[in-house]
CSV table of C-alpha atoms in Angstrom, one decimal:
chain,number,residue,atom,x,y,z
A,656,UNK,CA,225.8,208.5,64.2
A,657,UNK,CA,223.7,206.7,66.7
A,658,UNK,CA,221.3,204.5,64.2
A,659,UNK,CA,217.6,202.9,65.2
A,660,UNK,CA,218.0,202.6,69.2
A,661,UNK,CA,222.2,203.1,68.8
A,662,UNK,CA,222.5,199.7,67.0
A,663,UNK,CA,225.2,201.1,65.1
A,664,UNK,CA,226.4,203.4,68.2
A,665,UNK,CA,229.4,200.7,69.6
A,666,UNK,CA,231.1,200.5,66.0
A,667,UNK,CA,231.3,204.1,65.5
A,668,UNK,CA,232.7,204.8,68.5
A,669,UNK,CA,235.1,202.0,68.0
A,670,UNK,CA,235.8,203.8,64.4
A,671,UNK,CA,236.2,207.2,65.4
A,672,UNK,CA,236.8,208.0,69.1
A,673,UNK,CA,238.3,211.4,68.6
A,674,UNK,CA,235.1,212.6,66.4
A,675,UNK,CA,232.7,211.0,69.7
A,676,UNK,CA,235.0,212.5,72.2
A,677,UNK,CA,235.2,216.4,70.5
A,678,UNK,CA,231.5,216.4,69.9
A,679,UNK,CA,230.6,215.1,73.5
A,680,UNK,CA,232.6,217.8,74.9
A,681,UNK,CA,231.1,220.5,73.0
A,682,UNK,CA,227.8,219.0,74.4
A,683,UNK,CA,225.5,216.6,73.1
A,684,UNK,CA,221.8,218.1,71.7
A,685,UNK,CA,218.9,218.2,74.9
A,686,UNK,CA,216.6,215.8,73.0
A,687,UNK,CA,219.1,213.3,72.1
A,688,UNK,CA,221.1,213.6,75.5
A,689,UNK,CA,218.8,210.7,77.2
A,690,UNK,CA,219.5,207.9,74.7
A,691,UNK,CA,223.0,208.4,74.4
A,692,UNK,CA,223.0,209.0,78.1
A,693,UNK,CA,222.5,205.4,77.9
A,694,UNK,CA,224.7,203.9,75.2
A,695,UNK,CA,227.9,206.2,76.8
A,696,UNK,CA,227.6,204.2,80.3
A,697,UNK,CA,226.3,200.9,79.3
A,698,UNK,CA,223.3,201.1,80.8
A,699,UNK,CA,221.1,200.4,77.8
A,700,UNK,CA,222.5,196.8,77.6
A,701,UNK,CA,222.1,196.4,81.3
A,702,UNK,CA,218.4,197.0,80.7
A,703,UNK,CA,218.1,194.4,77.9
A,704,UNK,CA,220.3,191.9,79.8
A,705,UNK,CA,217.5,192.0,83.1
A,706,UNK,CA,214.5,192.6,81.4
A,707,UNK,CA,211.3,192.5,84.8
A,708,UNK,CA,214.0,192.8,87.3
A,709,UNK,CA,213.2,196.6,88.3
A,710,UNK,CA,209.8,196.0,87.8
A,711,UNK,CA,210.3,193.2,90.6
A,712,UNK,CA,212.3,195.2,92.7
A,713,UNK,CA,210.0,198.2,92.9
A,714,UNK,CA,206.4,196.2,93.5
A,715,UNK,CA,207.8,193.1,95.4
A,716,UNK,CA,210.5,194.1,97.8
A,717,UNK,CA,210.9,196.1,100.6
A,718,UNK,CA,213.7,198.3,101.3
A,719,UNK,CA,215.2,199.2,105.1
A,720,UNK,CA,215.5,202.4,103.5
A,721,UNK,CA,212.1,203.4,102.9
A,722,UNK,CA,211.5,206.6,105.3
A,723,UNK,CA,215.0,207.8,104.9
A,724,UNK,CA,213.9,208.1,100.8
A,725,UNK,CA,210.9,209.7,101.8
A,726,UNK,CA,212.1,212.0,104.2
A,727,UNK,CA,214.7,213.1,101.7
A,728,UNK,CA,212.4,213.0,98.3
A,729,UNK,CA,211.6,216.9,98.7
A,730,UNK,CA,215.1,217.9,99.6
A,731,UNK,CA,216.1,216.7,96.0
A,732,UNK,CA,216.1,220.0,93.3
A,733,UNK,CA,213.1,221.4,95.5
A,734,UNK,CA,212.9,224.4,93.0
A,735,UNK,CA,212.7,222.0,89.7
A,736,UNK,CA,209.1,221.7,88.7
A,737,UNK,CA,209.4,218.2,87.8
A,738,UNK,CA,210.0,217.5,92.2
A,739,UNK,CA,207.9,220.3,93.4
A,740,UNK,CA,204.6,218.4,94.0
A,741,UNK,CA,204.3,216.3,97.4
A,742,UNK,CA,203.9,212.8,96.1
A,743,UNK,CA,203.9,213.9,91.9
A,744,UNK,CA,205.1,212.4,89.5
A,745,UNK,CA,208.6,213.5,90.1
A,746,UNK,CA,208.6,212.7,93.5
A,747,UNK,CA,206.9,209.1,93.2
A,748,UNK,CA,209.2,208.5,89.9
A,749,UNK,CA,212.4,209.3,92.2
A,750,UNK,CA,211.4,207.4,95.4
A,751,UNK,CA,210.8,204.5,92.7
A,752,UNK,CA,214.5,204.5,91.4
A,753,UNK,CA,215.8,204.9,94.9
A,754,UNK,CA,214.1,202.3,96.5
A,755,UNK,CA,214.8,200.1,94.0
A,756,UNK,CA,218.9,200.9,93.6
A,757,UNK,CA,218.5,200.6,97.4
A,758,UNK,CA,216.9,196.5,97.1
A,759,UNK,CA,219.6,196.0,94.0
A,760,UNK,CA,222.6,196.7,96.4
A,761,UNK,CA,221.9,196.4,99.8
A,762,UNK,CA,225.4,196.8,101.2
A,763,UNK,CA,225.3,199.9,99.5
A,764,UNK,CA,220.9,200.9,100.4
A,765,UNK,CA,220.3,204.0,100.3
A,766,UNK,CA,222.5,208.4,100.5
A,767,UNK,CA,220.7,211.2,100.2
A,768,UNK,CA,223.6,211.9,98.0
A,769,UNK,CA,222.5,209.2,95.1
A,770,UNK,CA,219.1,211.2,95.1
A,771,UNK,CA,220.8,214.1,92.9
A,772,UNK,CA,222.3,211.8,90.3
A,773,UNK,CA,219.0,209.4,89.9
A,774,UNK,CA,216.6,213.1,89.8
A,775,UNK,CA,219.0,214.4,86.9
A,776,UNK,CA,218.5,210.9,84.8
A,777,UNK,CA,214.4,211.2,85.6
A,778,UNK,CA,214.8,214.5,83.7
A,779,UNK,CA,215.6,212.5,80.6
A,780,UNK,CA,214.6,209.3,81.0
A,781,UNK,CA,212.1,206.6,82.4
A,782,UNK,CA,212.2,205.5,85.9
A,783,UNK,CA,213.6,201.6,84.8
A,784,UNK,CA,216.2,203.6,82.5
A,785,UNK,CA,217.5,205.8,85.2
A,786,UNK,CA,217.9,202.8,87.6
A,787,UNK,CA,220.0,201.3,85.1
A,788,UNK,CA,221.9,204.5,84.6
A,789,UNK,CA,222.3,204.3,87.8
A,790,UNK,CA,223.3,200.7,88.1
A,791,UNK,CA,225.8,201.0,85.3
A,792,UNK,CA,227.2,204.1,87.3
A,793,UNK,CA,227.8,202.2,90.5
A,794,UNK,CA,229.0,198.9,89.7
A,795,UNK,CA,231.4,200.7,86.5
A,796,UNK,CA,229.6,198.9,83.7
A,797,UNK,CA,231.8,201.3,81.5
A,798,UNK,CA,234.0,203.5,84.1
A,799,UNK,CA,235.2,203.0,87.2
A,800,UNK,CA,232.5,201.9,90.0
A,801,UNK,CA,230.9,204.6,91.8
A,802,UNK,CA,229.9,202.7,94.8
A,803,UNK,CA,232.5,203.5,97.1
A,804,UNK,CA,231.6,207.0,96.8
A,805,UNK,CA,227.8,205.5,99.0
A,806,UNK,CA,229.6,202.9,101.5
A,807,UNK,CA,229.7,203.6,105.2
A,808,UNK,CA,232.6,205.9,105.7
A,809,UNK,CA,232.7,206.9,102.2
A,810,UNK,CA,236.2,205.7,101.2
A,811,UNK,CA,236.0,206.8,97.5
A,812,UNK,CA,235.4,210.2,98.6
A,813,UNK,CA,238.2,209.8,101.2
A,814,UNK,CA,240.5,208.9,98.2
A,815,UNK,CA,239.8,211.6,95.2
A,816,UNK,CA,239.4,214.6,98.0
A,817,UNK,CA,243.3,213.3,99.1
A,818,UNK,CA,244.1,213.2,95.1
A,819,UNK,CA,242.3,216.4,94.3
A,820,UNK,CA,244.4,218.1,97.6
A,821,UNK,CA,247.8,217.4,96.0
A,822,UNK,CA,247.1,218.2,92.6
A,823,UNK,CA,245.8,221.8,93.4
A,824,UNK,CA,249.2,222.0,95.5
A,825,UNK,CA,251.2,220.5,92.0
A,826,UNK,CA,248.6,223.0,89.8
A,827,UNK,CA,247.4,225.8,91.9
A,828,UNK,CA,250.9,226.2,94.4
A,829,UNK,CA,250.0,229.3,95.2
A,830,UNK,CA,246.7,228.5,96.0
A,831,UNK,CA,247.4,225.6,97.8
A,832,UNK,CA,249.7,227.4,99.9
A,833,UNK,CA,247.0,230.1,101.0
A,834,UNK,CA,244.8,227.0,101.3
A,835,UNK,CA,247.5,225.9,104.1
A,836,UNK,CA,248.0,229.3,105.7
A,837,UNK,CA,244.1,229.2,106.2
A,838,UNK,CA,243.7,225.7,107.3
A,839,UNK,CA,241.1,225.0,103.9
A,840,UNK,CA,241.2,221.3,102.9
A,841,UNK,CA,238.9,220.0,99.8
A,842,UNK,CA,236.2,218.1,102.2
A,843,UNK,CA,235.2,222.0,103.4
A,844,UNK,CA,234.3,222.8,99.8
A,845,UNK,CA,234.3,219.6,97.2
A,846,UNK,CA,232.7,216.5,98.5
A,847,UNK,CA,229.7,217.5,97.1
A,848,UNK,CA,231.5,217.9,93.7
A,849,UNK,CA,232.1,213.7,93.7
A,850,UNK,CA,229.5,212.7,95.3
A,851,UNK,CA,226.8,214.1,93.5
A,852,UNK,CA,228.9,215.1,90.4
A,853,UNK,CA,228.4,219.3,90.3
A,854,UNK,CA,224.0,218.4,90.8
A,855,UNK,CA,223.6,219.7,94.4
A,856,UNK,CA,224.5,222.8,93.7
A,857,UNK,CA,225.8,224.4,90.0
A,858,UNK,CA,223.3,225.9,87.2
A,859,UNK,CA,221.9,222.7,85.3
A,860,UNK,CA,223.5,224.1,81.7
A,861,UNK,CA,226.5,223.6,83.7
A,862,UNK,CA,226.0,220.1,84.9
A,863,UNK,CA,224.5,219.1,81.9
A,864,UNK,CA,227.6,219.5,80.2
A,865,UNK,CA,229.8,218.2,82.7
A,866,UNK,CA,227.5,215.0,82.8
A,867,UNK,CA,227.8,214.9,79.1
A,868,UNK,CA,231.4,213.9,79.4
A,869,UNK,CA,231.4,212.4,82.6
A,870,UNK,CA,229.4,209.2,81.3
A,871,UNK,CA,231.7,209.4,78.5
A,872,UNK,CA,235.1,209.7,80.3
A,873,UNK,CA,234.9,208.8,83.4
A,874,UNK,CA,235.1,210.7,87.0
A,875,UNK,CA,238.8,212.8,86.0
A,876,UNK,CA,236.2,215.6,84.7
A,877,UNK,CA,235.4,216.3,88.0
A,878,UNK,CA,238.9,216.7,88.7
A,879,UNK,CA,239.5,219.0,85.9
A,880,UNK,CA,236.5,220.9,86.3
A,881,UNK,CA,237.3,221.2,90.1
A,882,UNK,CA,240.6,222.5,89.5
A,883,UNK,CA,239.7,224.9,86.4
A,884,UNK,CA,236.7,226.9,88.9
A,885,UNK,CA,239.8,227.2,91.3
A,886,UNK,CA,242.5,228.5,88.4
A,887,UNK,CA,239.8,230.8,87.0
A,888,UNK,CA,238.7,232.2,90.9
A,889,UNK,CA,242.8,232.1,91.8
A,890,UNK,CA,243.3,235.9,92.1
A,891,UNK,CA,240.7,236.7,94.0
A,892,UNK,CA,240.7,233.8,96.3
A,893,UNK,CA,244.3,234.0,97.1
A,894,UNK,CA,243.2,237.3,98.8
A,895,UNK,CA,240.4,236.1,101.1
A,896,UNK,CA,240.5,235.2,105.1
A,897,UNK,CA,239.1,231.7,106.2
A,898,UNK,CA,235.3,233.0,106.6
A,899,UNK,CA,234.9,234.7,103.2
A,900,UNK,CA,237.1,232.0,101.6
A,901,UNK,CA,234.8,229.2,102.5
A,902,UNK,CA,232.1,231.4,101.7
A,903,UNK,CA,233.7,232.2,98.1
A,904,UNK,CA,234.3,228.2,97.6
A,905,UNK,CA,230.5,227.6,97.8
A,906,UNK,CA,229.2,230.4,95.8
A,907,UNK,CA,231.2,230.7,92.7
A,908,UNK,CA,230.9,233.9,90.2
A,909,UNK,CA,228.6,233.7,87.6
A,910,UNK,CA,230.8,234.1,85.0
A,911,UNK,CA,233.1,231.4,86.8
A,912,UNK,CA,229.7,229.0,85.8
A,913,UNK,CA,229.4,229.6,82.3
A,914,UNK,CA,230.1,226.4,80.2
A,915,UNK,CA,231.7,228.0,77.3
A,916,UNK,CA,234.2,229.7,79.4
A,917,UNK,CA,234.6,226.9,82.4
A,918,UNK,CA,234.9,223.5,80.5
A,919,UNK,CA,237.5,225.0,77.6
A,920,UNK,CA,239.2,225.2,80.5
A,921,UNK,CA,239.5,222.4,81.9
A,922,UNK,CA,240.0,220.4,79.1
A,923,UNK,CA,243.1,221.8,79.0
A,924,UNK,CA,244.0,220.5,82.1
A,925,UNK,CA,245.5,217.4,82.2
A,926,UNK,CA,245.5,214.9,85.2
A,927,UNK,CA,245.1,211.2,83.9
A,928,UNK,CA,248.4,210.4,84.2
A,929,UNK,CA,249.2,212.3,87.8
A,930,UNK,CA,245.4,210.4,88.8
A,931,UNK,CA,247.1,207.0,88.3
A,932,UNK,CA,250.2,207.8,90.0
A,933,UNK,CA,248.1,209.6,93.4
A,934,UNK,CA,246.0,206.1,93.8
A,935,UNK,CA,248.5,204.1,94.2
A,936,UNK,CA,250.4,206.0,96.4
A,937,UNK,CA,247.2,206.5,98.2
A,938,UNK,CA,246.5,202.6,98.3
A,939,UNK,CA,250.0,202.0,99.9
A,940,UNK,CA,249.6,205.0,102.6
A,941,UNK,CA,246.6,202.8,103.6
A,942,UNK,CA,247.6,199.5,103.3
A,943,UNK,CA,244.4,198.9,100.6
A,944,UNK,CA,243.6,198.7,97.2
A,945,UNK,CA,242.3,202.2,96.3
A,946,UNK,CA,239.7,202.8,93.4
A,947,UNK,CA,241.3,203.4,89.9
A,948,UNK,CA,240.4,206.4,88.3
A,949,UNK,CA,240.3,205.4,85.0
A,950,UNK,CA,237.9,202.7,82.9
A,951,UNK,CA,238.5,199.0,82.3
A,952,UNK,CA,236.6,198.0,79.9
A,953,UNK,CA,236.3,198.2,76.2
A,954,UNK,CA,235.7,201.5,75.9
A,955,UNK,CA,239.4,202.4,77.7
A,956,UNK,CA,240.7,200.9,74.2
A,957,UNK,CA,239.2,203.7,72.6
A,958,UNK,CA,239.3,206.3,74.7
A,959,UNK,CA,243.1,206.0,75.6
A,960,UNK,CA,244.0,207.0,72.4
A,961,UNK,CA,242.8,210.6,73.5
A,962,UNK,CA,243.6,210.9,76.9
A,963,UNK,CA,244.8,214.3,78.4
């Protein structure tokens, strides 16, 4: 399916979406997950398209970021053995990609949030393949553009914690009512879910998964996955005072983590459609022009014909 360095990996997506799509989803084999990493988010022609430039960008510039990298490098998956030695491999590779995403896109620089996402692509990649990775994931090479999700006042997160608010009141009424009574809104419990897409915090086999079709479909799997943890915890959240409801909201049940039980689930979840219709209401409630949540590129044309 993907040919000699995914030559042949545009066509047979273009050929059979719905054959890409269903095996993504049921979670694409650890040793090839790196490479088609890449050729799912575009970054892999962003590498051949600026051949030197990270090279450059790490040995010749200088970042305003620097000791806010370094201060940060050994909060990022301290317990992952790749990170665990002071100035290792891990650590230097990570620093690397930061500083350089940080010179790339200075009105952007650098949040400790980015840190997750660029220490889960070192896992599987170089350091110059993970800064396009990350690239790609920021400027929407394929998807939506991440960016907003890093600017000063973090407006993208602004927007999908507003969106993902309504639709557990549309999904989860129950829920959402409770979530009123108790005075719970999603920036107590979900930020971290966008802005570091389920890293900081959720067993990797988990966010491996969810990463798997994240590059592939864009950011409504956060969405979906948010909303499923909250239908499959419903009965027992429903139940819970403020303290151990907040509590309950950062420490899900193991069983509420397992891939083969969580994702089913929220595939069958559908919010595309509801997504589109929430940012532009949100764009007119504040007189701007809010982030889609949806790709724009080629690989909409494909993916369309499978949306849910």
């Amino acid at each position: 399916m993907i040919g000699i360095g995914g030559s042949d990996w545009k066509h047979y997506v273009r050929r059979k979406p719905l054959v890409v799509k269903r095996r993504i989803r049921k979670g694409i084999p650890d040793c090839l997950r790196g490479l088609v990493w890449q050729l799912i988010s575009g970054s892999r022609d962003l590498l051949l398209m600026n051949a030197g430039v990270y090279e450059q960008l790490v040995i010749y510039e200088t970042s305003a970021s620097e000791l806010d990298i370094i201060r940060d490098i050994s909060r990022t998956f301290p317990s992952h053995v790749f990170f665990q030695q002071r100035h290792g491999p891990g650590q230097r590779s990570l620093y690397n990609v930061l500083k350089a995403y940080s010179v790339y896109d200075r009105n952007v620089g650098y949040v400790q949030g980015m840190g997750f996402l660029a220490g889960l692509l070192l896992l599987y990649m170089s350091e110059e393949d993970a800064f396009w990775l990350l690239v790609a994931l920021l400027k929407g090479a394929v998807h939506a553009p991440m960016e907003g999700l890093y600017l000063v006042g973090l407006p993208l997160v602004q927007q999908y914690l507003s969106q993902f608010e309504q639709l557990v009141k549309e999904q989860l009424p129950k829920l959402g009512q409770h979530f009123m009574q108790e005075m719970i809104n999603p920036s107590m419990y979900a930020s971290q879910w966008f802005i570091t897409v389920f890293t900081y915090s959720f067993p990797f086999p988990l966010a491996l998964r969810i990463w798997d079709v994240f590059l592939f479909e864009g950011v409504k799997i956060v969405f979906k996955v948010g909303l499923a943890l909250l239908r499959y915890c419903e009965n027992e959240l429903v139940k819970l005072p403020f303290e151990k409801l907040i509590n309950a909201l950062r420490y899900f049940p193991q069983d509420a983590l397992n891939p083969d039980v969580l994702l089913p689930l929220a595939y069958s979840i559908k919010v595309s459609k509801r997504l589109e219709v929430l940012t532009i209401e949100y764009g007119k409630r504040n007189g701007e022009l809010s982030q889609p949540t949806e790709s724009r590129n080629e690989q909409v044309e494909v993916t369309k014909q499978s949306r849910k």
